[in-house]
PDB file of C-alpha atoms in Angstrom:
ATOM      1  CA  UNK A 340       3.348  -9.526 -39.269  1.00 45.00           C
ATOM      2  CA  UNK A 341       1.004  -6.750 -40.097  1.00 49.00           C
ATOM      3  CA  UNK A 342      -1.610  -7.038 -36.780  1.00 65.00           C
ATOM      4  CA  UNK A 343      -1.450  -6.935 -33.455  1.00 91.00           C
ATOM      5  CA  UNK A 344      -2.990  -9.435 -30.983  1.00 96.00           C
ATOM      6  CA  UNK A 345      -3.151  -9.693 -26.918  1.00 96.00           C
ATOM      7  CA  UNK A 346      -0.988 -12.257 -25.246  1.00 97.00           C
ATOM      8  CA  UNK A 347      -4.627 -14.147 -24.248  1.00 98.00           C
ATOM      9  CA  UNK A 348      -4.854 -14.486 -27.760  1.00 98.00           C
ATOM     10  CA  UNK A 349      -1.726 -15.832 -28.328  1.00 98.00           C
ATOM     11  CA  UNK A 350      -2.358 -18.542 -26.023  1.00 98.00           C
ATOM     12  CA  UNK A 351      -5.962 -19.267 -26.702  1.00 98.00           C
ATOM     13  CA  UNK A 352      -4.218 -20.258 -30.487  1.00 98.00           C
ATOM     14  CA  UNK A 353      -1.612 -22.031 -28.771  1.00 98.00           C
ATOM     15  CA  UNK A 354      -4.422 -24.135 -26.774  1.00 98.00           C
ATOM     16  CA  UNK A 355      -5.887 -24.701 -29.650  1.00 98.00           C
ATOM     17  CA  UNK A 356      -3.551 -26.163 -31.861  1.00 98.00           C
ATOM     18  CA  UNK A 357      -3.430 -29.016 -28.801  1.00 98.00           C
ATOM     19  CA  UNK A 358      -6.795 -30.290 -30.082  1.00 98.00           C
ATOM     20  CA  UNK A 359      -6.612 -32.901 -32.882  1.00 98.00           C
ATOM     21  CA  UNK A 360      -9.912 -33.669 -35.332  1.00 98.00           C
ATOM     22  CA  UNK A 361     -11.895 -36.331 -33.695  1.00 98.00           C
ATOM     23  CA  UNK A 362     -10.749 -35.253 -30.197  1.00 98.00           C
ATOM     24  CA  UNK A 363     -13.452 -35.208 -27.572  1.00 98.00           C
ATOM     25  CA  UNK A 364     -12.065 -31.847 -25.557  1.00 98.00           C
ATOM     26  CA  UNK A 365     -13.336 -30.962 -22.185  1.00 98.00           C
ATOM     27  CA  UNK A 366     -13.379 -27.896 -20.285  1.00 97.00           C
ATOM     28  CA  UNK A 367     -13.936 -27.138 -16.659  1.00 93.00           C
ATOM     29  CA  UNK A 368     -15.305 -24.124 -14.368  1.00 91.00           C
ATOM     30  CA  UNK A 369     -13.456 -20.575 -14.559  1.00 92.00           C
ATOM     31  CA  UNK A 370     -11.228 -21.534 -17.834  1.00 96.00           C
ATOM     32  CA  UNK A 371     -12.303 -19.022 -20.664  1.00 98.00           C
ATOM     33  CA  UNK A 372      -8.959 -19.197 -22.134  1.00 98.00           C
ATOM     34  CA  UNK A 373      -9.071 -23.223 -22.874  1.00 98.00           C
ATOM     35  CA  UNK A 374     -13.011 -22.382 -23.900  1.00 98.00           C
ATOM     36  CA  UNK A 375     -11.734 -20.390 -26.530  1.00 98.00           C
ATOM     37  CA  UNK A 376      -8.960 -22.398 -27.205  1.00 98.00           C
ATOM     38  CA  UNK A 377     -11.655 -25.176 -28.259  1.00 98.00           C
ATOM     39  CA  UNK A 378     -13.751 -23.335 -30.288  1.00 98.00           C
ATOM     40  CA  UNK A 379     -11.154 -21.946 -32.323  1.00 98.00           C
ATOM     41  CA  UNK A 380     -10.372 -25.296 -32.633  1.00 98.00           C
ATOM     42  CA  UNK A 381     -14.166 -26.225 -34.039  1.00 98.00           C
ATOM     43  CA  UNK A 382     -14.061 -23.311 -35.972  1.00 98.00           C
ATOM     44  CA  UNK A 383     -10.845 -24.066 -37.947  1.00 98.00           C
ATOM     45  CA  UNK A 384      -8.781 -27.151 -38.029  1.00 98.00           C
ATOM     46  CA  UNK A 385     -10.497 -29.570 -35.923  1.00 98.00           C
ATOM     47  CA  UNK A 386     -14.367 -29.195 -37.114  1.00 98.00           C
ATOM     48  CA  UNK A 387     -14.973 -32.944 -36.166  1.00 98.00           C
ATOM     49  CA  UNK A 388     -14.058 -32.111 -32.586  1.00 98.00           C
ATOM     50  CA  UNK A 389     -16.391 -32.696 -29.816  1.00 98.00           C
ATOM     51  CA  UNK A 390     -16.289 -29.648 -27.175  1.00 98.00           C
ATOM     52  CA  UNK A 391     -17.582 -30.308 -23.311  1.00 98.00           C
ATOM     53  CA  UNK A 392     -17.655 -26.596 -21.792  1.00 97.00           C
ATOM     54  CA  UNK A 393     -19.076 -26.226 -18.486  1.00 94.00           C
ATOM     55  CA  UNK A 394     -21.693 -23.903 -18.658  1.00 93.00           C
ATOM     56  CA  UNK A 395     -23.004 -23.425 -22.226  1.00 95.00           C
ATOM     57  CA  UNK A 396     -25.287 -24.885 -23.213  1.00 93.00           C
ATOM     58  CA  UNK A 397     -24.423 -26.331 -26.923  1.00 95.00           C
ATOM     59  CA  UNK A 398     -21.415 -27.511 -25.310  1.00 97.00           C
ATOM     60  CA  UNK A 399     -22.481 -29.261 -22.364  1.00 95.00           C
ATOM     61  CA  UNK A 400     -24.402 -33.010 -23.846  1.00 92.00           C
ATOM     62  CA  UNK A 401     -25.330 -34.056 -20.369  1.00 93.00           C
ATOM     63  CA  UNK A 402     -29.075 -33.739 -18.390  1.00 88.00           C
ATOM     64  CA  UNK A 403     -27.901 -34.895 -15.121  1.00 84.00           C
ATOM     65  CA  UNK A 404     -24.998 -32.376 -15.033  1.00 77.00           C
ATOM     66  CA  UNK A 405     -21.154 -33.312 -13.691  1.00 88.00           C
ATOM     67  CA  UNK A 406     -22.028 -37.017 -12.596  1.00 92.00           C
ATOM     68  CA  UNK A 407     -22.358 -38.052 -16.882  1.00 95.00           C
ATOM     69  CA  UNK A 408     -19.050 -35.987 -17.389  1.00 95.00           C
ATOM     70  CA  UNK A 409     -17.403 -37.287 -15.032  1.00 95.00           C
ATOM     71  CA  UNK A 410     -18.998 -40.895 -15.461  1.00 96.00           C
ATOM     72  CA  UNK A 411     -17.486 -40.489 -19.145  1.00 96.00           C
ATOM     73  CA  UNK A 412     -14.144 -39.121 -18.162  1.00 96.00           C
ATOM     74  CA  UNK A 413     -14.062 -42.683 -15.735  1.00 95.00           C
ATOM     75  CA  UNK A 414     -14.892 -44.733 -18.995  1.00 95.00           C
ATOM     76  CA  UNK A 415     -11.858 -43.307 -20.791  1.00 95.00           C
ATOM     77  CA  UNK A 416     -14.357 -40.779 -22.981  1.00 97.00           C
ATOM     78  CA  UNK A 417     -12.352 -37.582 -22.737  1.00 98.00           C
ATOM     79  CA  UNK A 418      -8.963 -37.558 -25.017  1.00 98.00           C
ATOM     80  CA  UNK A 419      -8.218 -33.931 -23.993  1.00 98.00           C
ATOM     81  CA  UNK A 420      -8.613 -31.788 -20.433  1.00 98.00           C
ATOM     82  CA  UNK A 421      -7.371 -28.524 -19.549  1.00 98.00           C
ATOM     83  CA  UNK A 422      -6.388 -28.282 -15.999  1.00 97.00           C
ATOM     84  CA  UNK A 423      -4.657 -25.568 -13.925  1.00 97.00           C
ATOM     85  CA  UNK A 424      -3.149 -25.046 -10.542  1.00 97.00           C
ATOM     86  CA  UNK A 425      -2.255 -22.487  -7.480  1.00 97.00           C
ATOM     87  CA  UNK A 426       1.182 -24.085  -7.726  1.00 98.00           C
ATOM     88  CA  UNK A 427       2.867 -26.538 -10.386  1.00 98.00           C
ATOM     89  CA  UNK A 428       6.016 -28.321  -9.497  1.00 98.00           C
ATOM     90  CA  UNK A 429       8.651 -29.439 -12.127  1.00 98.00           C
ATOM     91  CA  UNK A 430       7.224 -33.280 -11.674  1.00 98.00           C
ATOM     92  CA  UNK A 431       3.921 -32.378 -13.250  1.00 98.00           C
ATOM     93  CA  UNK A 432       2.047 -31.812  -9.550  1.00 98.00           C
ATOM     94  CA  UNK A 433      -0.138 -29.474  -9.256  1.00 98.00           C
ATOM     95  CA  UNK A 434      -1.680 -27.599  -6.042  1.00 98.00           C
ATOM     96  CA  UNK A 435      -5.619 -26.644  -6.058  1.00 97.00           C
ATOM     97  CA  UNK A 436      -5.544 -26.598  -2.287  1.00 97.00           C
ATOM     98  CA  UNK A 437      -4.016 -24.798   0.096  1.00 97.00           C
ATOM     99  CA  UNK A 438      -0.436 -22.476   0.373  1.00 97.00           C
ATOM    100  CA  UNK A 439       1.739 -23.228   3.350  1.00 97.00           C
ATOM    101  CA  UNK A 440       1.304 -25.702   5.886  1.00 96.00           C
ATOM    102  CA  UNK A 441      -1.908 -28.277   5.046  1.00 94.00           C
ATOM    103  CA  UNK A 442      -3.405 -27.886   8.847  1.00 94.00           C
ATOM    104  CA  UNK A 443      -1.971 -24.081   9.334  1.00 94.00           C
ATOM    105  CA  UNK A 444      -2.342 -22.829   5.533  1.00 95.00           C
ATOM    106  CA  UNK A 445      -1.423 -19.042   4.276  1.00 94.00           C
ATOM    107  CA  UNK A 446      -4.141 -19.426   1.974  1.00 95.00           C
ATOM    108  CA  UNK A 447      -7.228 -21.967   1.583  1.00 95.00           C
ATOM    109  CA  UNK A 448      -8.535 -22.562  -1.751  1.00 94.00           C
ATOM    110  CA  UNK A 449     -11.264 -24.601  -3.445  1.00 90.00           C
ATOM    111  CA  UNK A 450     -10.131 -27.539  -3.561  1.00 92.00           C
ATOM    112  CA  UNK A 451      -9.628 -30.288  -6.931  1.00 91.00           C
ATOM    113  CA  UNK A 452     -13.236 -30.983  -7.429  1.00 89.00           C
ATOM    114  CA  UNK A 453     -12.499 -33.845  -9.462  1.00 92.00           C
ATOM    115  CA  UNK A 454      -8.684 -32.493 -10.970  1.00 94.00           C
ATOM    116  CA  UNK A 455      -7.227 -35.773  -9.322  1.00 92.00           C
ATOM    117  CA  UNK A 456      -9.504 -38.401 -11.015  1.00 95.00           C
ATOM    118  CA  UNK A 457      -9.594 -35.999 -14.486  1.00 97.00           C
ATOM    119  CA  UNK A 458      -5.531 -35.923 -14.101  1.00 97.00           C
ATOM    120  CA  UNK A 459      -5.243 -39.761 -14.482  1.00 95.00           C
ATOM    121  CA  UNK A 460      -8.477 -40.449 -16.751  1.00 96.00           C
ATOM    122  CA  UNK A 461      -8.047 -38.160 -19.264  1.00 97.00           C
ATOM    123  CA  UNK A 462      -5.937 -39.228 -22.613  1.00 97.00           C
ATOM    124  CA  UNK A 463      -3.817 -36.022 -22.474  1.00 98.00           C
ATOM    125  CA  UNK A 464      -3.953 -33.048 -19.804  1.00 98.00           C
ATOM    126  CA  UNK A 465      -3.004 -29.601 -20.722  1.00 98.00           C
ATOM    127  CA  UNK A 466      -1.769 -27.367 -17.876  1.00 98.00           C
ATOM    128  CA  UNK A 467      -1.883 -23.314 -17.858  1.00 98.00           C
ATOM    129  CA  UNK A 468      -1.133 -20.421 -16.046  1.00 98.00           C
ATOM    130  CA  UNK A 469      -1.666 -17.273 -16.743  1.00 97.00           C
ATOM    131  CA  UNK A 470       1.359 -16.017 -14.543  1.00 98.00           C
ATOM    132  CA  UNK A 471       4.336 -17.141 -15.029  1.00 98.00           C
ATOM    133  CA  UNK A 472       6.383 -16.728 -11.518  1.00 98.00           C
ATOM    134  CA  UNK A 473       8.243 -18.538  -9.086  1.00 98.00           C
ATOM    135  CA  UNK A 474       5.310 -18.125  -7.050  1.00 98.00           C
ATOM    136  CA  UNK A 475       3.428 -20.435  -9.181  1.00 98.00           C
ATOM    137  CA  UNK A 476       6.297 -22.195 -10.976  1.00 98.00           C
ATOM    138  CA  UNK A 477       7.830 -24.270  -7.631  1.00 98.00           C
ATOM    139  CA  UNK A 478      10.326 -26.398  -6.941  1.00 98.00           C
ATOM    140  CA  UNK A 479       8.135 -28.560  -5.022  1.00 98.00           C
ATOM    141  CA  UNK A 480       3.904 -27.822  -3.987  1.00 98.00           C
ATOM    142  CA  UNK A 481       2.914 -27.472  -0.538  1.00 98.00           C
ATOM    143  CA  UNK A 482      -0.013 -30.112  -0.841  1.00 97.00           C
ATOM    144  CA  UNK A 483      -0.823 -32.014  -4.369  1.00 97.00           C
ATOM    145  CA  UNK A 484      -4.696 -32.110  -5.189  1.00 97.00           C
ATOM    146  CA  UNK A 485      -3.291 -34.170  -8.527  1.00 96.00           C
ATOM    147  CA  UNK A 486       0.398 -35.669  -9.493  1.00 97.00           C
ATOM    148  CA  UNK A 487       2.188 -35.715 -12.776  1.00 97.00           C
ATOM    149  CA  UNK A 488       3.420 -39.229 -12.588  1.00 95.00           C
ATOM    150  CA  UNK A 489       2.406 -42.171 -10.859  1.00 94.00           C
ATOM    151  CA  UNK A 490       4.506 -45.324  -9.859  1.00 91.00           C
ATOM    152  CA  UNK A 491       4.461 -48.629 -12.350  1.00 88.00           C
ATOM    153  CA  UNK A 492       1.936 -50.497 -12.512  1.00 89.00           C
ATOM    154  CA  UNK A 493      -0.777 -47.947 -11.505  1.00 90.00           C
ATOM    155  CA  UNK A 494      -3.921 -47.320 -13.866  1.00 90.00           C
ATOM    156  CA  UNK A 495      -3.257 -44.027 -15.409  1.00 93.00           C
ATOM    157  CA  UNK A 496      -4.459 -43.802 -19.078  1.00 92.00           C
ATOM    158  CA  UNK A 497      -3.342 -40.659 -19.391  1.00 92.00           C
ATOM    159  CA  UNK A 498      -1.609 -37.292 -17.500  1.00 95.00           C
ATOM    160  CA  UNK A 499      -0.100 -34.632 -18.119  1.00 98.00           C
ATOM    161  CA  UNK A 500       1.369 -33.536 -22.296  1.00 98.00           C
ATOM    162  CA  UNK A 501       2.101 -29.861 -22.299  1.00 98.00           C
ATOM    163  CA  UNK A 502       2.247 -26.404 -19.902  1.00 98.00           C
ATOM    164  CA  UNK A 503       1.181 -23.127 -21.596  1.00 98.00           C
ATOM    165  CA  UNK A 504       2.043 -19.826 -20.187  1.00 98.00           C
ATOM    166  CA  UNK A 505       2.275 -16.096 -21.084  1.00 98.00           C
ATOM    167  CA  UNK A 506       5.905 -16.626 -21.762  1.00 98.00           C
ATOM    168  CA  UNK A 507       6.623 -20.297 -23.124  1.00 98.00           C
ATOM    169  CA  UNK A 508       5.278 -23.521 -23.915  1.00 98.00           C
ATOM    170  CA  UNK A 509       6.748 -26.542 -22.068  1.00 98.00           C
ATOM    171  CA  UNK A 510       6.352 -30.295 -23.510  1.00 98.00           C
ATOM    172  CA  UNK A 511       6.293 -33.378 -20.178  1.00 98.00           C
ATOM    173  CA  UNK A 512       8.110 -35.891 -20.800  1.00 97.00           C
ATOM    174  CA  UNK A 513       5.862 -38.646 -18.658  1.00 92.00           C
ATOM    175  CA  UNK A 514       8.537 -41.526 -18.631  1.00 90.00           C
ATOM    176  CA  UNK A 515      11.124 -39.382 -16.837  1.00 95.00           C
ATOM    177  CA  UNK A 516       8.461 -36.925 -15.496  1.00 96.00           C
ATOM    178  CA  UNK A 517      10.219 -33.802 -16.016  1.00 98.00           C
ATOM    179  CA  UNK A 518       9.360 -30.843 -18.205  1.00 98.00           C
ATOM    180  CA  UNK A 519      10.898 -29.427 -21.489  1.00 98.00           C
ATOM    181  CA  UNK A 520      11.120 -26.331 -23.004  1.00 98.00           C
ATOM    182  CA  UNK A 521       9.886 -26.781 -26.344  1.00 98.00           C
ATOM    183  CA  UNK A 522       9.411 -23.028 -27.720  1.00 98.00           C
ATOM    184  CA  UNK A 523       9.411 -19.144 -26.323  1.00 98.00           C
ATOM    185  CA  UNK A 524       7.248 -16.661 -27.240  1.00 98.00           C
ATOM    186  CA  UNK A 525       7.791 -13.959 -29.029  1.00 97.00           C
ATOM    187  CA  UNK A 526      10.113 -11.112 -27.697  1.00 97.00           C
ATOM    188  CA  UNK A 527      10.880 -13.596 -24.814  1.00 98.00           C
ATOM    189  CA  UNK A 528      14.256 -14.604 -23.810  1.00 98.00           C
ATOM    190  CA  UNK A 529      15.740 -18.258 -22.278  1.00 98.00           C
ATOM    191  CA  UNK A 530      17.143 -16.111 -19.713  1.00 98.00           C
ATOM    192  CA  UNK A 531      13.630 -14.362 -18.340  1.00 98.00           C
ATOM    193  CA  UNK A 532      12.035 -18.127 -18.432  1.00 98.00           C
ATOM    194  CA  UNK A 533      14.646 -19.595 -16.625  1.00 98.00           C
ATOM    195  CA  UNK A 534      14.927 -16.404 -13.676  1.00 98.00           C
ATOM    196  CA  UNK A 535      10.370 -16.501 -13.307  1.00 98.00           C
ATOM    197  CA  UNK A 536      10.586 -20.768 -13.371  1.00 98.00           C
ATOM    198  CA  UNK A 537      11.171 -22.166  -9.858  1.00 98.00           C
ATOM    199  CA  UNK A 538      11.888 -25.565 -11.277  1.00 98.00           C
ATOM    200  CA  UNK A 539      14.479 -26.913 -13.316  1.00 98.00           C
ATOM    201  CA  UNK A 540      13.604 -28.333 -16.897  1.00 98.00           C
ATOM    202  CA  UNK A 541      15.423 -29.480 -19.955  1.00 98.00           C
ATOM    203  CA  UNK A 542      16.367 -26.982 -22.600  1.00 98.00           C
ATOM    204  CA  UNK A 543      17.436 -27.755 -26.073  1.00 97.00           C
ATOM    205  CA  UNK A 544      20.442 -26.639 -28.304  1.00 95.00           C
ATOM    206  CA  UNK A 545      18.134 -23.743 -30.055  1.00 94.00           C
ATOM    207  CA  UNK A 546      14.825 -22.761 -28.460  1.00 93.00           C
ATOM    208  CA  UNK A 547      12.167 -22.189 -31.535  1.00 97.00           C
ATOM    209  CA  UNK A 548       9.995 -19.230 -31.332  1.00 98.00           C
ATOM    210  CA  UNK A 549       6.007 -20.549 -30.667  1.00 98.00           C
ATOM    211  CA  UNK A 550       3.927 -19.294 -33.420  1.00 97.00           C
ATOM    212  CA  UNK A 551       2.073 -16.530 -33.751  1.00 97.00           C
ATOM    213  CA  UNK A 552      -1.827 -16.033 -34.189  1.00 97.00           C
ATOM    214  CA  UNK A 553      -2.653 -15.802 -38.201  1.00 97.00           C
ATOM    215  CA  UNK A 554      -4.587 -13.413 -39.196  1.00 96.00           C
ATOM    216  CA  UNK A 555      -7.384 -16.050 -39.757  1.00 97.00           C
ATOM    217  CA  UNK A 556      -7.154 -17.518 -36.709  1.00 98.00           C
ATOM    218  CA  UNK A 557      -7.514 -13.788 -34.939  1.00 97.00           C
ATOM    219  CA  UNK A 558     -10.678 -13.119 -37.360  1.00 97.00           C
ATOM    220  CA  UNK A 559     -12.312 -16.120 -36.217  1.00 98.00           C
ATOM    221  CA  UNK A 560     -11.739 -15.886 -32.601  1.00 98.00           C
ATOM    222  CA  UNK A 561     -12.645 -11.881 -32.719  1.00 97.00           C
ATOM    223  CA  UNK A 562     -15.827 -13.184 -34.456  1.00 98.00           C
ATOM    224  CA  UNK A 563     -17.361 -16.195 -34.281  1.00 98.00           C
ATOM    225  CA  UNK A 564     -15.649 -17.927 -31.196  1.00 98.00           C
ATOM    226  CA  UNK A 565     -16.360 -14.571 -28.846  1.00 98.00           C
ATOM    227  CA  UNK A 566     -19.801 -14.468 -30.027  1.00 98.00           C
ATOM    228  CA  UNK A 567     -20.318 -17.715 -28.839  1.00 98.00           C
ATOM    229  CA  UNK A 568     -17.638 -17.651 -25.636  1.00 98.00           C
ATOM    230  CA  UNK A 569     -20.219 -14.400 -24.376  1.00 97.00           C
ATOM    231  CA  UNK A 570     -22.619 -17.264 -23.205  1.00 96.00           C
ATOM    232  CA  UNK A 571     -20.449 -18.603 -20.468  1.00 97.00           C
ATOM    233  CA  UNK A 572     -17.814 -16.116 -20.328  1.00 98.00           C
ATOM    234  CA  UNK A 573     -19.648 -12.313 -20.795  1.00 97.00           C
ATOM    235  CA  UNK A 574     -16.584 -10.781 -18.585  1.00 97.00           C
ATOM    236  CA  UNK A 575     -13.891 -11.980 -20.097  1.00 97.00           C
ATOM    237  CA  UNK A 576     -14.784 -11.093 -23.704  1.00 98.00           C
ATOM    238  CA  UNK A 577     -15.605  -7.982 -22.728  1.00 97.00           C
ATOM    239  CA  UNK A 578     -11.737  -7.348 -20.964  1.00 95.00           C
ATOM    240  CA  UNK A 579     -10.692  -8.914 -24.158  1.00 95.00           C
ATOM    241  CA  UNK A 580     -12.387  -6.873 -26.585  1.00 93.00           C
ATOM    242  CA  UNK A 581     -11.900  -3.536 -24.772  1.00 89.00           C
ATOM    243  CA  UNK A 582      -9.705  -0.863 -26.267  1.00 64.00           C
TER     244      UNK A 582
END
């Protein structure tokens, strides 16, 4: 390959090649990554796409402001989500809440503001993380604002598909609610997944290599998609389009 790209590009492509034409893709509060992901997505192989962004204002159909999204997302209306978390656990649970003990926490965060209901309404749910630790990777969370997998017979149309980080992409298997590896990136060993990943997940024979940005993909993001990401997210294409 003859050009270089940042590992936030790398996974804004790999977001995007989540979203399928037709897909109605929604994106929450402090994601610029998954933002980009879906309109890189518009821009290329899914142009029949619909794109919810919180805070722009092309990509945000709504007058009365979360209650219609998340009215739609309760009517089945959103095939794709992006969702993230403090902690993951290897079952798919993530952790928006607090670190440590629930009434005596390390750390108090946000909270879900709506991650649970989004986690279960949503077709498919895309986790990502842009560290890849066994801080954040756990065998277990310490409190879960939204779980993986739910018993049988529960309403749950959808949950979670796929986890994205800077060093792998992992598929979830729903029925048996466990992750697996399905490629590293480049220059990235089994070994170094395996010794940041505080949870244990399936590995196949061979491990493919996840694909790299084309050089298309990089001239449309670098154009068009930041152009239009500046709107919501002036910060972060600024950090990504210094130096």
């Amino acid at each position: 390959m003859g050009w270089a790209y940042r590992v936030e590009e790398l996974l804004i492509t790999v977001l995007a090649g989540e979203i399928r034409d037709g897909d109605v893709a929604a994106v929450g509060g402090r994601s610029p990554i998954p933002a980009a992901a879906t309109l890189l997505a518009l821009y290329t192989h899914a142009p029949n796409a619909t794109a919810i962004i919180l805070g722009s204002r092309r990509h945000f159909p709504f007058t009365e402001g979360s209650k219609e999204f998340f009215d739609l997302a309760q009517r089945g209306g959103i095939d794709l989500f992006f969702l993230s978390g403090v902690q993951i656990d290897g079952q798919g649970n993530i952790n928006l809440h607090v670190v440590g003990d629930y009434e005596q926490p390390r750390v108090r965060f946000q909270g879900g503001m709506g991650s649970g209901m989004l986690y279960y309404m949503a077709r498919r749910v895309v986790l990502f993380r842009m560290e890849h630790s066994r801080r954040v990777f756990v065998p277990r969370v310490d409190f879960i604002t939204a779980s993986g997998t739910t018993p049988p017979g529960a309403h749950r149309p959808g949950g979670p598909t796929a986890l994205v980080t800077p060093r792998c992409v992992f598929d979830f298997d729903r029925e048996r609610g466990r992750f697996r590896l399905r490629s590293l990136h480049p220059g990235v060993t089994l070994a170094e997944v395996v010794g940041r990943t505080g949870f244990e997940f399936d590995i196949p024979e061979a491990a493919p290599t996840t694909p790299e940005p084309t050089e298309e993909q990089l001239r449309v993001l670098r154009g068009p998609v930041l152009a239009e990401l500046a709107e919501v997210y002036p910060e972060f294409v600024k950090e990504l389009t210094a130096g």
